């Protein structure tokens, strides 16, 4: 089977391609990626010469390009993915996440092929108690999550209207190797290493459910191979944590691994103005994935974080190139200056 993987040069997509090529060497992967600031071919160096892997630089919004490509299924990771950026400028989010997805849905419709649309728990909005099931209403609160919710609704509409073979997955916060260092966990690790202030938004008590990226990739593989057309599958780590707890846990581990003093690293924590519209708590109920498709997360948070820190410590050249400006990446937010480079 020839699978068109979009956004495969990003964090989750590149981990997924590596997993897929080893779990299903019979598949061919065509990785279509626009190589925005978040796309990085270095993420795929160790598999780029495999005969069943091919990279194409291109935009999922490009109708002619998608039409000219040959494939038997699509897995759509391509997106603008960072909430803070969507608050500063939502336009690329609407373009890629909505129009780009619609273009891929059309392509699947014309070819009559399966499409797995990779989405997020953020489409459900914030929840004070209990957990989101697949039937929870969509109540997105950021331009990013609103764009993802729109694409989910389009995907569902294509199933209802055209009987498209579509699967939607909604996962919680991923962490692991190759995550772009604007996201909380890699940002804390590299700021600790570099002795930079660590910005904690608001009171630091917002709750996220964290899952190791490899557990997410395995769930996607199963949903793609065995999922039922038109279904939505929640994916989560059963691992809710307050941000400040994660920051402190990371600093403790970085101190142990580098011989630095934990107190010194804790002194880098800087509470800053809150993210506007900051969702207080996400909580995902992944029991459908567990009961129906027999998947469950395997990586403990303690081990997963430890391995992730090791990866960032061992791969400083990877993130140094990113933060050095080879990939343009610095900006001010309206809620306080952060990440001065
Ligand atoms: P990422 O920002 O690391 O990677 C996104 C990739 O998409 C990049 O390689 C980028 O170059 C590419 N891209 C962007 N616009 C494109 C376009 N128009 N055409 C082709 N390629 C384009 O994102 P990620 O964290 O790997 O997330 C991947 C997907 O998973 C996204 O759809 C995101 O919404 C979803 N998701 C992410 C998380 C998370 O915690 N990171 C959790 C749940 C769901
Ligand atoms: O829930 C899934 C989502 O997780 C994905 O759909 C998104 O693509 C992904 O970016 C992530 O969104 P979050 O906004 O939850 O992730 P982020 O790493 O940006 O922030 C995690 C939490 O940490 C959030 O409550 C904001 C807070 N934070 C983040 C940064 C970058 C800080 O306190 N300081 C920071 O510097």
mmCIF file of C-alpha atoms and ligand atoms in Angstrom:
data_model
loop_
_atom_site.group_PDB
_atom_site.id
_atom_site.type_symbol
_atom_site.label_atom_id
_atom_site.label_comp_id
_atom_site.label_asym_id
_atom_site.label_seq_id
_atom_site.Cartn_x
_atom_site.Cartn_y
_atom_site.Cartn_z
ATOM 1 C CA UNK A 1 0.000 0.000 0.000
ATOM 2 C CA UNK A 2 1.262 3.495 -0.877
ATOM 3 C CA UNK A 3 0.467 5.808 2.022
ATOM 4 C CA UNK A 4 0.588 9.557 1.578
ATOM 5 C CA UNK A 5 1.742 10.902 4.956
ATOM 6 C CA UNK A 6 1.353 14.672 5.127
ATOM 7 C CA UNK A 7 3.377 16.766 7.580
ATOM 8 C CA UNK A 8 5.834 13.897 8.027
ATOM 9 C CA UNK A 9 8.788 16.206 8.660
ATOM 10 C CA UNK A 10 7.262 17.511 11.892
ATOM 11 C CA UNK A 11 7.392 16.068 15.387
ATOM 12 C CA UNK A 12 4.690 13.374 15.397
ATOM 13 C CA UNK A 13 4.771 12.706 11.645
ATOM 14 C CA UNK A 14 8.500 11.915 11.631
ATOM 15 C CA UNK A 15 8.175 9.601 14.639
ATOM 16 C CA UNK A 16 5.215 7.947 12.930
ATOM 17 C CA UNK A 17 7.058 7.379 9.641
ATOM 18 C CA UNK A 18 9.974 5.763 11.471
ATOM 19 C CA UNK A 19 7.562 3.514 13.382
ATOM 20 C CA UNK A 20 5.509 2.653 10.308
ATOM 21 C CA UNK A 21 8.497 1.709 8.162
ATOM 22 C CA UNK A 22 9.703 -0.732 10.786
ATOM 23 C CA UNK A 23 6.250 -2.098 11.758
ATOM 24 C CA UNK A 24 5.013 -2.374 8.141
ATOM 25 C CA UNK A 25 7.970 -2.693 5.781
ATOM 26 C CA UNK A 26 5.437 -3.785 3.144
ATOM 27 C CA UNK A 27 4.023 -0.230 2.981
ATOM 28 C CA UNK A 28 5.467 2.565 0.887
ATOM 29 C CA UNK A 29 5.490 5.995 2.514
ATOM 30 C CA UNK A 30 5.307 9.199 0.511
ATOM 31 C CA UNK A 31 5.983 12.097 2.865
ATOM 32 C CA UNK A 32 4.484 15.381 1.633
ATOM 33 C CA UNK A 33 5.602 18.336 3.711
ATOM 34 C CA UNK A 34 5.751 22.070 3.039
ATOM 35 C CA UNK A 35 8.749 22.428 5.358
ATOM 36 C CA UNK A 36 7.393 25.347 7.341
ATOM 37 C CA UNK A 37 9.446 26.528 10.334
ATOM 38 C CA UNK A 38 8.314 23.306 12.095
ATOM 39 C CA UNK A 39 9.276 20.886 9.327
ATOM 40 C CA UNK A 40 12.795 19.504 9.538
ATOM 41 C CA UNK A 41 14.247 16.812 7.290
ATOM 42 C CA UNK A 42 16.919 16.131 9.906
ATOM 43 C CA UNK A 43 14.139 14.335 11.815
ATOM 44 C CA UNK A 44 14.197 11.640 9.131
ATOM 45 C CA UNK A 45 17.918 11.312 8.376
ATOM 46 C CA UNK A 46 18.171 7.686 9.494
ATOM 47 C CA UNK A 47 15.420 6.453 7.170
ATOM 48 C CA UNK A 48 15.629 8.813 4.200
ATOM 49 C CA UNK A 49 17.466 6.321 1.971
ATOM 50 C CA UNK A 50 15.091 3.400 2.503
ATOM 51 C CA UNK A 51 13.654 2.202 -0.822
ATOM 52 C CA UNK A 52 10.058 2.366 0.450
ATOM 53 C CA UNK A 53 10.334 6.015 1.586
ATOM 54 C CA UNK A 54 10.072 9.113 -0.574
ATOM 55 C CA UNK A 55 9.945 12.817 0.339
ATOM 56 C CA UNK A 56 8.122 15.463 -1.665
ATOM 57 C CA UNK A 57 8.221 19.139 -0.705
ATOM 58 C CA UNK A 58 4.767 20.566 -1.176
ATOM 59 C CA UNK A 59 1.651 22.128 0.294
ATOM 60 C CA UNK A 60 -1.508 20.184 1.173
ATOM 61 C CA UNK A 61 -3.443 23.205 -0.135
ATOM 62 C CA UNK A 62 -1.982 22.672 -3.630
ATOM 63 C CA UNK A 63 -4.836 20.987 -5.522
ATOM 64 C CA UNK A 64 -2.881 20.286 -8.712
ATOM 65 C CA UNK A 65 -0.024 18.695 -6.811
ATOM 66 C CA UNK A 66 -2.264 16.385 -4.763
ATOM 67 C CA UNK A 67 -4.226 15.468 -7.892
ATOM 68 C CA UNK A 68 -1.042 14.465 -9.697
ATOM 69 C CA UNK A 69 0.146 12.152 -6.899
ATOM 70 C CA UNK A 70 -0.377 8.408 -6.738
ATOM 71 C CA UNK A 71 -1.324 6.831 -3.406
ATOM 72 C CA UNK A 72 -3.759 4.358 -1.854
ATOM 73 C CA UNK A 73 -4.433 6.082 1.499
ATOM 74 C CA UNK A 74 -3.715 9.308 3.365
ATOM 75 C CA UNK A 75 -2.638 9.976 6.944
ATOM 76 C CA UNK A 76 -2.891 13.705 7.584
ATOM 77 C CA UNK A 77 -0.512 15.183 10.167
ATOM 78 C CA UNK A 78 0.117 18.455 8.282
ATOM 79 C CA UNK A 79 -0.978 21.412 10.358
ATOM 80 C CA UNK A 80 -0.013 24.619 12.020
ATOM 81 C CA UNK A 81 0.168 23.200 15.529
ATOM 82 C CA UNK A 82 1.215 25.839 18.061
ATOM 83 C CA UNK A 83 -1.513 27.613 20.062
ATOM 84 C CA UNK A 84 0.614 30.707 20.862
ATOM 85 C CA UNK A 85 1.293 31.305 17.172
ATOM 86 C CA UNK A 86 -2.414 30.998 16.364
ATOM 87 C CA UNK A 87 -3.124 33.766 18.862
ATOM 88 C CA UNK A 88 -0.672 36.058 17.061
ATOM 89 C CA UNK A 89 -1.860 35.236 13.530
ATOM 90 C CA UNK A 90 -4.585 32.732 12.783
ATOM 91 C CA UNK A 91 -4.421 33.007 8.965
ATOM 92 C CA UNK A 92 -1.963 30.158 8.260
ATOM 93 C CA UNK A 93 -3.950 27.989 10.688
ATOM 94 C CA UNK A 94 -7.179 28.474 8.777
ATOM 95 C CA UNK A 95 -5.446 27.961 5.446
ATOM 96 C CA UNK A 96 -3.568 24.756 6.230
ATOM 97 C CA UNK A 97 -5.736 23.186 8.886
ATOM 98 C CA UNK A 98 -9.089 23.799 7.210
ATOM 99 C CA UNK A 99 -8.535 24.395 3.478
ATOM 100 C CA UNK A 100 -5.628 21.948 3.326
ATOM 101 C CA UNK A 101 -7.666 19.218 5.028
ATOM 102 C CA UNK A 102 -10.620 19.858 2.715
ATOM 103 C CA UNK A 103 -8.276 19.441 -0.242
ATOM 104 C CA UNK A 104 -7.097 16.070 1.106
ATOM 105 C CA UNK A 105 -10.683 14.959 1.778
ATOM 106 C CA UNK A 106 -11.556 15.793 -1.838
ATOM 107 C CA UNK A 107 -8.530 13.833 -3.065
ATOM 108 C CA UNK A 108 -9.597 10.785 -0.996
ATOM 109 C CA UNK A 109 -13.114 11.114 -2.310
ATOM 110 C CA UNK A 110 -11.942 11.136 -5.920
ATOM 111 C CA UNK A 111 -9.629 8.160 -5.375
ATOM 112 C CA UNK A 112 -12.077 6.332 -3.089
ATOM 113 C CA UNK A 113 -9.316 5.796 -0.532
ATOM 114 C CA UNK A 114 -9.059 5.816 3.261
ATOM 115 C CA UNK A 115 -7.972 8.986 5.050
ATOM 116 C CA UNK A 116 -6.963 9.141 8.701
ATOM 117 C CA UNK A 117 -7.201 12.693 10.005
ATOM 118 C CA UNK A 118 -4.948 13.309 13.021
ATOM 119 C CA UNK A 119 -6.698 15.681 15.409
ATOM 120 C CA UNK A 120 -6.471 16.825 18.990
ATOM 121 C CA UNK A 121 -8.263 16.800 22.352
ATOM 122 C CA UNK A 122 -8.212 20.633 22.194
ATOM 123 C CA UNK A 123 -11.285 20.572 19.939
ATOM 124 C CA UNK A 124 -13.378 19.706 23.022
ATOM 125 C CA UNK A 125 -12.285 22.844 24.903
ATOM 126 C CA UNK A 126 -11.710 22.886 28.641
ATOM 127 C CA UNK A 127 -13.368 20.573 31.179
ATOM 128 C CA UNK A 128 -13.576 21.146 34.956
ATOM 129 C CA UNK A 129 -14.499 17.605 36.017
ATOM 130 C CA UNK A 130 -14.830 14.287 34.202
ATOM 131 C CA UNK A 131 -13.324 13.448 30.825
ATOM 132 C CA UNK A 132 -14.070 14.018 27.148
ATOM 133 C CA UNK A 133 -15.566 11.106 25.259
ATOM 134 C CA UNK A 134 -15.900 10.938 21.491
ATOM 135 C CA UNK A 135 -19.479 12.237 21.916
ATOM 136 C CA UNK A 136 -18.522 15.353 23.880
ATOM 137 C CA UNK A 137 -19.461 18.603 22.127
ATOM 138 C CA UNK A 138 -16.777 20.542 20.275
ATOM 139 C CA UNK A 139 -16.070 23.798 22.124
ATOM 140 C CA UNK A 140 -12.674 25.040 20.911
ATOM 141 C CA UNK A 141 -11.255 28.167 22.537
ATOM 142 C CA UNK A 142 -8.177 29.104 20.488
ATOM 143 C CA UNK A 143 -7.852 29.861 16.783
ATOM 144 C CA UNK A 144 -5.712 26.703 16.549
ATOM 145 C CA UNK A 145 -8.303 24.439 18.148
ATOM 146 C CA UNK A 146 -11.139 26.135 16.235
ATOM 147 C CA UNK A 147 -9.323 25.372 12.982
ATOM 148 C CA UNK A 148 -8.805 21.743 14.018
ATOM 149 C CA UNK A 149 -12.476 21.435 15.077
ATOM 150 C CA UNK A 150 -13.498 22.810 11.654
ATOM 151 C CA UNK A 151 -11.376 20.212 9.885
ATOM 152 C CA UNK A 152 -12.836 17.439 12.071
ATOM 153 C CA UNK A 153 -16.355 18.551 11.203
ATOM 154 C CA UNK A 154 -15.501 18.615 7.508
ATOM 155 C CA UNK A 155 -14.082 15.106 7.773
ATOM 156 C CA UNK A 156 -17.268 13.893 9.476
ATOM 157 C CA UNK A 157 -19.391 15.711 6.883
ATOM 158 C CA UNK A 158 -17.518 13.933 4.068
ATOM 159 C CA UNK A 159 -18.329 10.611 5.729
ATOM 160 C CA UNK A 160 -22.029 11.471 6.109
ATOM 161 C CA UNK A 161 -22.398 13.054 2.676
ATOM 162 C CA UNK A 162 -20.186 10.942 0.447
ATOM 163 C CA UNK A 163 -19.560 7.837 2.554
ATOM 164 C CA UNK A 164 -15.867 8.725 2.563
ATOM 165 C CA UNK A 165 -13.665 6.164 4.323
ATOM 166 C CA UNK A 166 -12.495 8.565 7.005
ATOM 167 C CA UNK A 167 -11.191 8.073 10.541
ATOM 168 C CA UNK A 168 -10.607 10.882 13.016
ATOM 169 C CA UNK A 169 -8.287 10.540 16.003
ATOM 170 C CA UNK A 170 -8.068 13.037 18.879
ATOM 171 C CA UNK A 171 -4.984 12.803 21.027
ATOM 172 C CA UNK A 172 -3.764 14.636 24.094
ATOM 173 C CA UNK A 173 -0.368 16.366 24.597
ATOM 174 C CA UNK A 174 2.538 14.455 23.073
ATOM 175 C CA UNK A 175 6.142 14.566 24.227
ATOM 176 C CA UNK A 176 9.294 12.793 23.080
ATOM 177 C CA UNK A 177 12.222 13.140 20.640
ATOM 178 C CA UNK A 178 12.175 15.655 17.766
ATOM 179 C CA UNK A 179 9.534 17.935 19.324
ATOM 180 C CA UNK A 180 10.032 21.508 18.170
ATOM 181 C CA UNK A 181 11.461 23.466 21.113
ATOM 182 C CA UNK A 182 8.623 25.991 21.308
ATOM 183 C CA UNK A 183 6.444 23.408 23.100
ATOM 184 C CA UNK A 184 6.489 23.187 26.907
ATOM 185 C CA UNK A 185 8.614 20.079 27.564
ATOM 186 C CA UNK A 186 11.498 20.673 25.107
ATOM 187 C CA UNK A 187 11.422 24.377 25.920
ATOM 188 C CA UNK A 188 11.919 23.706 29.625
ATOM 189 C CA UNK A 189 14.747 21.237 28.911
ATOM 190 C CA UNK A 190 16.739 23.515 26.655
ATOM 191 C CA UNK A 191 16.148 26.628 28.757
ATOM 192 C CA UNK A 192 17.423 24.681 31.777
ATOM 193 C CA UNK A 193 20.502 23.576 29.837
ATOM 194 C CA UNK A 194 21.149 27.125 28.601
ATOM 195 C CA UNK A 195 20.296 28.808 31.927
ATOM 196 C CA UNK A 196 17.460 30.854 30.366
ATOM 197 C CA UNK A 197 14.281 31.948 32.197
ATOM 198 C CA UNK A 198 11.555 29.319 32.057
ATOM 199 C CA UNK A 199 8.209 31.008 31.322
ATOM 200 C CA UNK A 200 5.267 29.473 33.183
ATOM 201 C CA UNK A 201 1.936 30.922 32.041
ATOM 202 C CA UNK A 202 -0.503 32.164 34.694
ATOM 203 C CA UNK A 203 -0.404 30.212 37.958
ATOM 204 C CA UNK A 204 1.069 27.087 36.331
ATOM 205 C CA UNK A 205 -1.897 25.005 37.424
ATOM 206 C CA UNK A 206 -3.376 24.291 34.006
ATOM 207 C CA UNK A 207 -3.738 20.564 33.490
ATOM 208 C CA UNK A 208 -2.804 18.580 30.397
ATOM 209 C CA UNK A 209 -2.869 14.841 29.747
ATOM 210 C CA UNK A 210 0.575 13.726 28.518
ATOM 211 C CA UNK A 211 1.361 10.784 26.254
ATOM 212 C CA UNK A 212 4.651 9.601 24.803
ATOM 213 C CA UNK A 213 4.719 10.199 21.048
ATOM 214 C CA UNK A 214 5.491 6.532 20.349
ATOM 215 C CA UNK A 215 2.317 5.452 22.162
ATOM 216 C CA UNK A 216 0.388 7.909 19.973
ATOM 217 C CA UNK A 217 2.066 6.532 16.825
ATOM 218 C CA UNK A 218 1.165 2.953 17.746
ATOM 219 C CA UNK A 219 -2.450 4.025 18.339
ATOM 220 C CA UNK A 220 -2.546 5.723 14.927
ATOM 221 C CA UNK A 221 -1.167 2.624 13.262
ATOM 222 C CA UNK A 222 -3.916 0.490 14.827
ATOM 223 C CA UNK A 223 -6.657 3.037 14.077
ATOM 224 C CA UNK A 224 -5.488 3.234 10.450
ATOM 225 C CA UNK A 225 -5.288 -0.548 9.977
ATOM 226 C CA UNK A 226 -8.316 -1.615 12.009
ATOM 227 C CA UNK A 227 -10.462 1.452 12.676
ATOM 228 C CA UNK A 228 -14.028 1.606 11.425
ATOM 229 C CA UNK A 229 -14.938 4.099 8.759
ATOM 230 C CA UNK A 230 -16.629 7.273 10.078
ATOM 231 C CA UNK A 231 -15.465 6.653 13.654
ATOM 232 C CA UNK A 232 -13.700 9.027 16.008
ATOM 233 C CA UNK A 233 -11.097 7.615 18.430
ATOM 234 C CA UNK A 234 -9.800 9.466 21.488
ATOM 235 C CA UNK A 235 -6.154 8.749 22.346
ATOM 236 C CA UNK A 236 -4.685 9.664 25.726
ATOM 237 C CA UNK A 237 -2.056 8.768 28.252
ATOM 238 C CA UNK A 238 -4.203 8.491 31.427
ATOM 239 C CA UNK A 239 -1.647 10.941 32.769
ATOM 240 C CA UNK A 240 -2.986 14.345 33.832
ATOM 241 C CA UNK A 241 -0.478 16.756 35.329
ATOM 242 C CA UNK A 242 -0.322 20.431 36.269
ATOM 243 C CA UNK A 243 2.223 22.386 34.212
ATOM 244 C CA UNK A 244 4.190 23.485 37.258
ATOM 245 C CA UNK A 245 4.542 19.871 38.397
ATOM 246 C CA UNK A 246 6.000 18.951 35.017
ATOM 247 C CA UNK A 247 8.386 21.900 35.059
ATOM 248 C CA UNK A 248 9.673 20.936 38.514
ATOM 249 C CA UNK A 249 9.951 17.251 37.582
ATOM 250 C CA UNK A 250 11.945 18.147 34.458
ATOM 251 C CA UNK A 251 14.288 20.436 36.385
ATOM 252 C CA UNK A 252 14.893 17.763 39.018
ATOM 253 C CA UNK A 253 15.805 15.229 36.341
ATOM 254 C CA UNK A 254 17.964 17.676 34.366
ATOM 255 C CA UNK A 255 19.823 18.494 37.608
ATOM 256 C CA UNK A 256 20.426 14.785 38.316
ATOM 257 C CA UNK A 257 21.625 14.115 34.781
ATOM 258 C CA UNK A 258 23.891 17.163 34.406
ATOM 259 C CA UNK A 259 25.230 17.544 37.944
ATOM 260 C CA UNK A 260 23.707 21.034 38.187
ATOM 261 C CA UNK A 261 22.055 22.192 41.414
ATOM 262 C CA UNK A 262 18.263 21.739 41.417
ATOM 263 C CA UNK A 263 17.811 24.984 43.389
ATOM 264 C CA UNK A 264 19.695 26.949 40.754
ATOM 265 C CA UNK A 265 17.547 25.514 37.978
ATOM 266 C CA UNK A 266 14.351 26.161 39.970
ATOM 267 C CA UNK A 267 15.441 29.805 40.164
ATOM 268 C CA UNK A 268 14.901 30.010 36.383
ATOM 269 C CA UNK A 269 11.135 29.502 36.778
ATOM 270 C CA UNK A 270 9.430 32.772 35.824
ATOM 271 C CA UNK A 271 5.674 33.163 36.131
ATOM 272 C CA UNK A 272 4.500 35.275 33.179
ATOM 273 C CA UNK A 273 1.218 36.718 31.978
ATOM 274 C CA UNK A 274 -1.266 34.024 31.020
ATOM 275 C CA UNK A 275 -1.973 32.824 27.482
ATOM 276 C CA UNK A 276 -5.285 34.471 26.411
ATOM 277 C CA UNK A 277 -8.151 31.973 26.400
ATOM 278 C CA UNK A 278 -5.850 29.471 28.119
ATOM 279 C CA UNK A 279 -7.770 26.202 28.558
ATOM 280 C CA UNK A 280 -7.647 25.200 32.222
ATOM 281 C CA UNK A 281 -7.871 21.441 31.931
ATOM 282 C CA UNK A 282 -7.910 18.785 29.241
ATOM 283 C CA UNK A 283 -8.971 15.274 30.151
ATOM 284 C CA UNK A 284 -9.393 12.591 27.555
ATOM 285 C CA UNK A 285 -11.228 9.292 27.960
ATOM 286 C CA UNK A 286 -9.380 6.815 25.704
ATOM 287 C CA UNK A 287 -11.452 3.765 26.711
ATOM 288 C CA UNK A 288 -12.927 3.287 23.220
ATOM 289 C CA UNK A 289 -9.417 2.792 21.765
ATOM 290 C CA UNK A 290 -8.667 0.405 24.602
ATOM 291 C CA UNK A 291 -11.887 -1.635 24.413
ATOM 292 C CA UNK A 292 -12.550 -1.643 20.686
ATOM 293 C CA UNK A 293 -9.050 -1.637 19.194
ATOM 294 C CA UNK A 294 -7.093 -3.217 22.055
ATOM 295 C CA UNK A 295 -4.606 -0.341 22.348
ATOM 296 C CA UNK A 296 -3.262 1.157 25.537
ATOM 297 C CA UNK A 297 -0.362 3.489 26.341
ATOM 298 C CA UNK A 298 2.759 1.614 27.466
ATOM 299 C CA UNK A 299 5.315 4.259 28.408
ATOM 300 C CA UNK A 300 5.396 5.415 32.036
ATOM 301 C CA UNK A 301 5.681 9.188 32.412
ATOM 302 C CA UNK A 302 8.769 8.859 34.576
ATOM 303 C CA UNK A 303 10.655 6.756 32.021
ATOM 304 C CA UNK A 304 9.287 8.673 29.040
ATOM 305 C CA UNK A 305 10.414 12.024 30.457
ATOM 306 C CA UNK A 306 13.778 10.625 31.457
ATOM 307 C CA UNK A 307 14.387 9.245 27.941
ATOM 308 C CA UNK A 308 13.219 12.509 26.409
ATOM 309 C CA UNK A 309 15.658 14.537 28.513
ATOM 310 C CA UNK A 310 18.456 12.137 27.520
ATOM 311 C CA UNK A 311 17.531 12.620 23.866
ATOM 312 C CA UNK A 312 17.687 16.431 24.120
ATOM 313 C CA UNK A 313 20.958 16.287 26.049
ATOM 314 C CA UNK A 314 22.477 13.981 23.417
ATOM 315 C CA UNK A 315 21.092 15.909 20.458
ATOM 316 C CA UNK A 316 22.045 19.471 21.301
ATOM 317 C CA UNK A 317 23.216 20.130 17.699
ATOM 318 C CA UNK A 318 19.645 19.360 16.534
ATOM 319 C CA UNK A 319 17.981 21.978 18.739
ATOM 320 C CA UNK A 320 20.906 24.414 18.659
ATOM 321 C CA UNK A 321 20.496 24.754 14.898
ATOM 322 C CA UNK A 322 16.796 25.495 15.392
ATOM 323 C CA UNK A 323 17.209 28.127 18.072
ATOM 324 C CA UNK A 324 20.249 29.678 16.384
ATOM 325 C CA UNK A 325 17.975 31.124 13.736
ATOM 326 C CA UNK A 326 18.751 28.764 10.881
ATOM 327 C CA UNK A 327 15.066 28.132 11.329
ATOM 328 C CA UNK A 328 13.551 31.567 11.910
ATOM 329 C CA UNK A 329 12.000 31.408 15.317
ATOM 330 C CA UNK A 330 11.554 34.234 17.668
ATOM 331 C CA UNK A 331 8.727 36.518 18.457
ATOM 332 C CA UNK A 332 7.075 38.575 21.113
ATOM 333 C CA UNK A 333 3.635 37.760 22.348
ATOM 334 C CA UNK A 334 1.041 40.242 23.440
ATOM 335 C CA UNK A 335 1.059 38.579 26.832
ATOM 336 C CA UNK A 336 4.676 39.224 27.632
ATOM 337 C CA UNK A 337 8.016 38.893 25.950
ATOM 338 C CA UNK A 338 9.295 35.364 25.840
ATOM 339 C CA UNK A 339 12.091 33.397 24.398
ATOM 340 C CA UNK A 340 14.515 36.153 23.580
ATOM 341 C CA UNK A 341 17.067 34.672 21.168
HETATM 342 P P1 LIG B 1 4.480 20.041 13.996
HETATM 343 O O1 LIG B 1 4.198 21.504 14.009
HETATM 344 O O2 LIG B 1 5.705 19.528 14.678
HETATM 345 O O3 LIG B 1 4.570 19.530 12.474
HETATM 346 C C1 LIG B 1 3.666 19.957 11.493
HETATM 347 C C2 LIG B 1 4.257 19.568 10.131
HETATM 348 O O4 LIG B 1 3.316 19.936 9.123
HETATM 349 C C3 LIG B 1 5.565 20.275 9.805
HETATM 350 O O5 LIG B 1 6.502 19.356 9.271
HETATM 351 C C4 LIG B 1 5.163 21.300 8.758
HETATM 352 O O6 LIG B 1 6.210 21.631 7.845
HETATM 353 C C5 LIG B 1 4.010 20.584 8.068
HETATM 354 N N1 LIG B 1 3.082 21.497 7.393
HETATM 355 C C6 LIG B 1 2.512 22.627 7.899
HETATM 356 N N2 LIG B 1 1.729 23.209 6.973
HETATM 357 C C7 LIG B 1 1.765 22.400 5.883
HETATM 358 C C8 LIG B 1 1.133 22.453 4.609
HETATM 359 N N3 LIG B 1 0.308 23.459 4.274
HETATM 360 N N4 LIG B 1 1.391 21.453 3.719
HETATM 361 C C9 LIG B 1 2.249 20.435 4.033
HETATM 362 N N5 LIG B 1 2.874 20.358 5.210
HETATM 363 C C10 LIG B 1 2.634 21.318 6.138
HETATM 364 O O7 LIG B 1 3.176 19.346 14.545
HETATM 365 P P2 LIG B 1 3.011 18.012 15.413
HETATM 366 O O8 LIG B 1 3.110 18.361 16.850
HETATM 367 O O9 LIG B 1 3.858 16.960 14.839
HETATM 368 O O10 LIG B 1 1.466 17.693 15.124
HETATM 369 C C11 LIG B 1 1.101 16.888 14.007
HETATM 370 C C12 LIG B 1 -0.430 16.761 13.972
HETATM 371 O O11 LIG B 1 -0.875 16.167 15.186
HETATM 372 C C13 LIG B 1 -1.149 18.100 13.875
HETATM 373 O O12 LIG B 1 -2.253 17.916 13.028
HETATM 374 C C14 LIG B 1 -1.611 18.397 15.292
HETATM 375 O O13 LIG B 1 -2.783 19.155 15.284
HETATM 376 C C15 LIG B 1 -1.853 16.999 15.817
HETATM 377 N N6 LIG B 1 -1.690 16.814 17.273
HETATM 378 C C16 LIG B 1 -0.570 17.244 17.907
HETATM 379 C C17 LIG B 1 -0.411 16.996 19.273
HETATM 380 C C18 LIG B 1 0.824 17.427 20.030
HETATM 381 O O14 LIG B 1 0.854 17.312 21.253
HETATM 382 N N7 LIG B 1 1.864 17.894 19.376
HETATM 383 C C19 LIG B 1 -1.427 16.337 19.974
HETATM 384 C C20 LIG B 1 -2.579 15.918 19.285
HETATM 385 C C21 LIG B 1 -2.686 16.149 17.927
HETATM 386 O O1 LIG B 2 -3.612 18.783 23.660
HETATM 387 C C1 LIG B 2 -2.996 18.545 22.417
HETATM 388 C C2 LIG B 2 -2.277 19.790 21.961
HETATM 389 O O2 LIG B 2 -1.107 19.898 22.758
HETATM 390 C C3 LIG B 2 -1.927 19.784 20.477
HETATM 391 O O3 LIG B 2 -3.115 19.793 19.726
HETATM 392 C C4 LIG B 2 -1.066 20.997 20.111
HETATM 393 O O4 LIG B 2 -0.653 20.913 18.767
HETATM 394 C C5 LIG B 2 0.147 21.023 21.020
HETATM 395 O O5 LIG B 2 0.910 22.186 20.747
HETATM 396 C C6 LIG B 2 -0.276 21.003 22.488
HETATM 397 O O6 LIG B 2 -0.947 22.221 22.836
HETATM 398 P P1 LIG B 2 -0.675 22.960 24.247
HETATM 399 O O7 LIG B 2 -1.038 24.376 24.090
HETATM 400 O O8 LIG B 2 -1.292 22.199 25.362
HETATM 401 O O9 LIG B 2 0.929 22.741 24.338
HETATM 402 P P2 LIG B 2 2.099 23.712 24.786
HETATM 403 O O10 LIG B 2 3.351 22.871 24.862
HETATM 404 O O11 LIG B 2 2.165 24.959 23.981
HETATM 405 O O12 LIG B 2 1.682 24.101 26.258
HETATM 406 C C7 LIG B 2 1.451 23.124 27.267
HETATM 407 C C8 LIG B 2 0.993 23.843 28.520
HETATM 408 O O13 LIG B 2 2.112 24.591 29.040
HETATM 409 C C9 LIG B 2 -0.099 24.867 28.294
HETATM 410 O O14 LIG B 2 -0.965 24.890 29.411
HETATM 411 C C10 LIG B 2 0.635 26.203 28.176
HETATM 412 C C11 LIG B 2 1.817 25.993 29.099
HETATM 413 N N1 LIG B 2 3.061 26.702 28.694
HETATM 414 C C12 LIG B 2 3.508 26.520 27.419
HETATM 415 C C13 LIG B 2 4.682 27.151 27.007
HETATM 416 C C14 LIG B 2 5.164 26.976 25.585
HETATM 417 C C15 LIG B 2 3.763 27.461 29.607
HETATM 418 O O15 LIG B 2 3.339 27.591 30.780
HETATM 419 N N2 LIG B 2 4.920 28.076 29.203
HETATM 420 C C16 LIG B 2 5.399 27.957 27.928
HETATM 421 O O16 LIG B 2 6.452 28.561 27.591
#
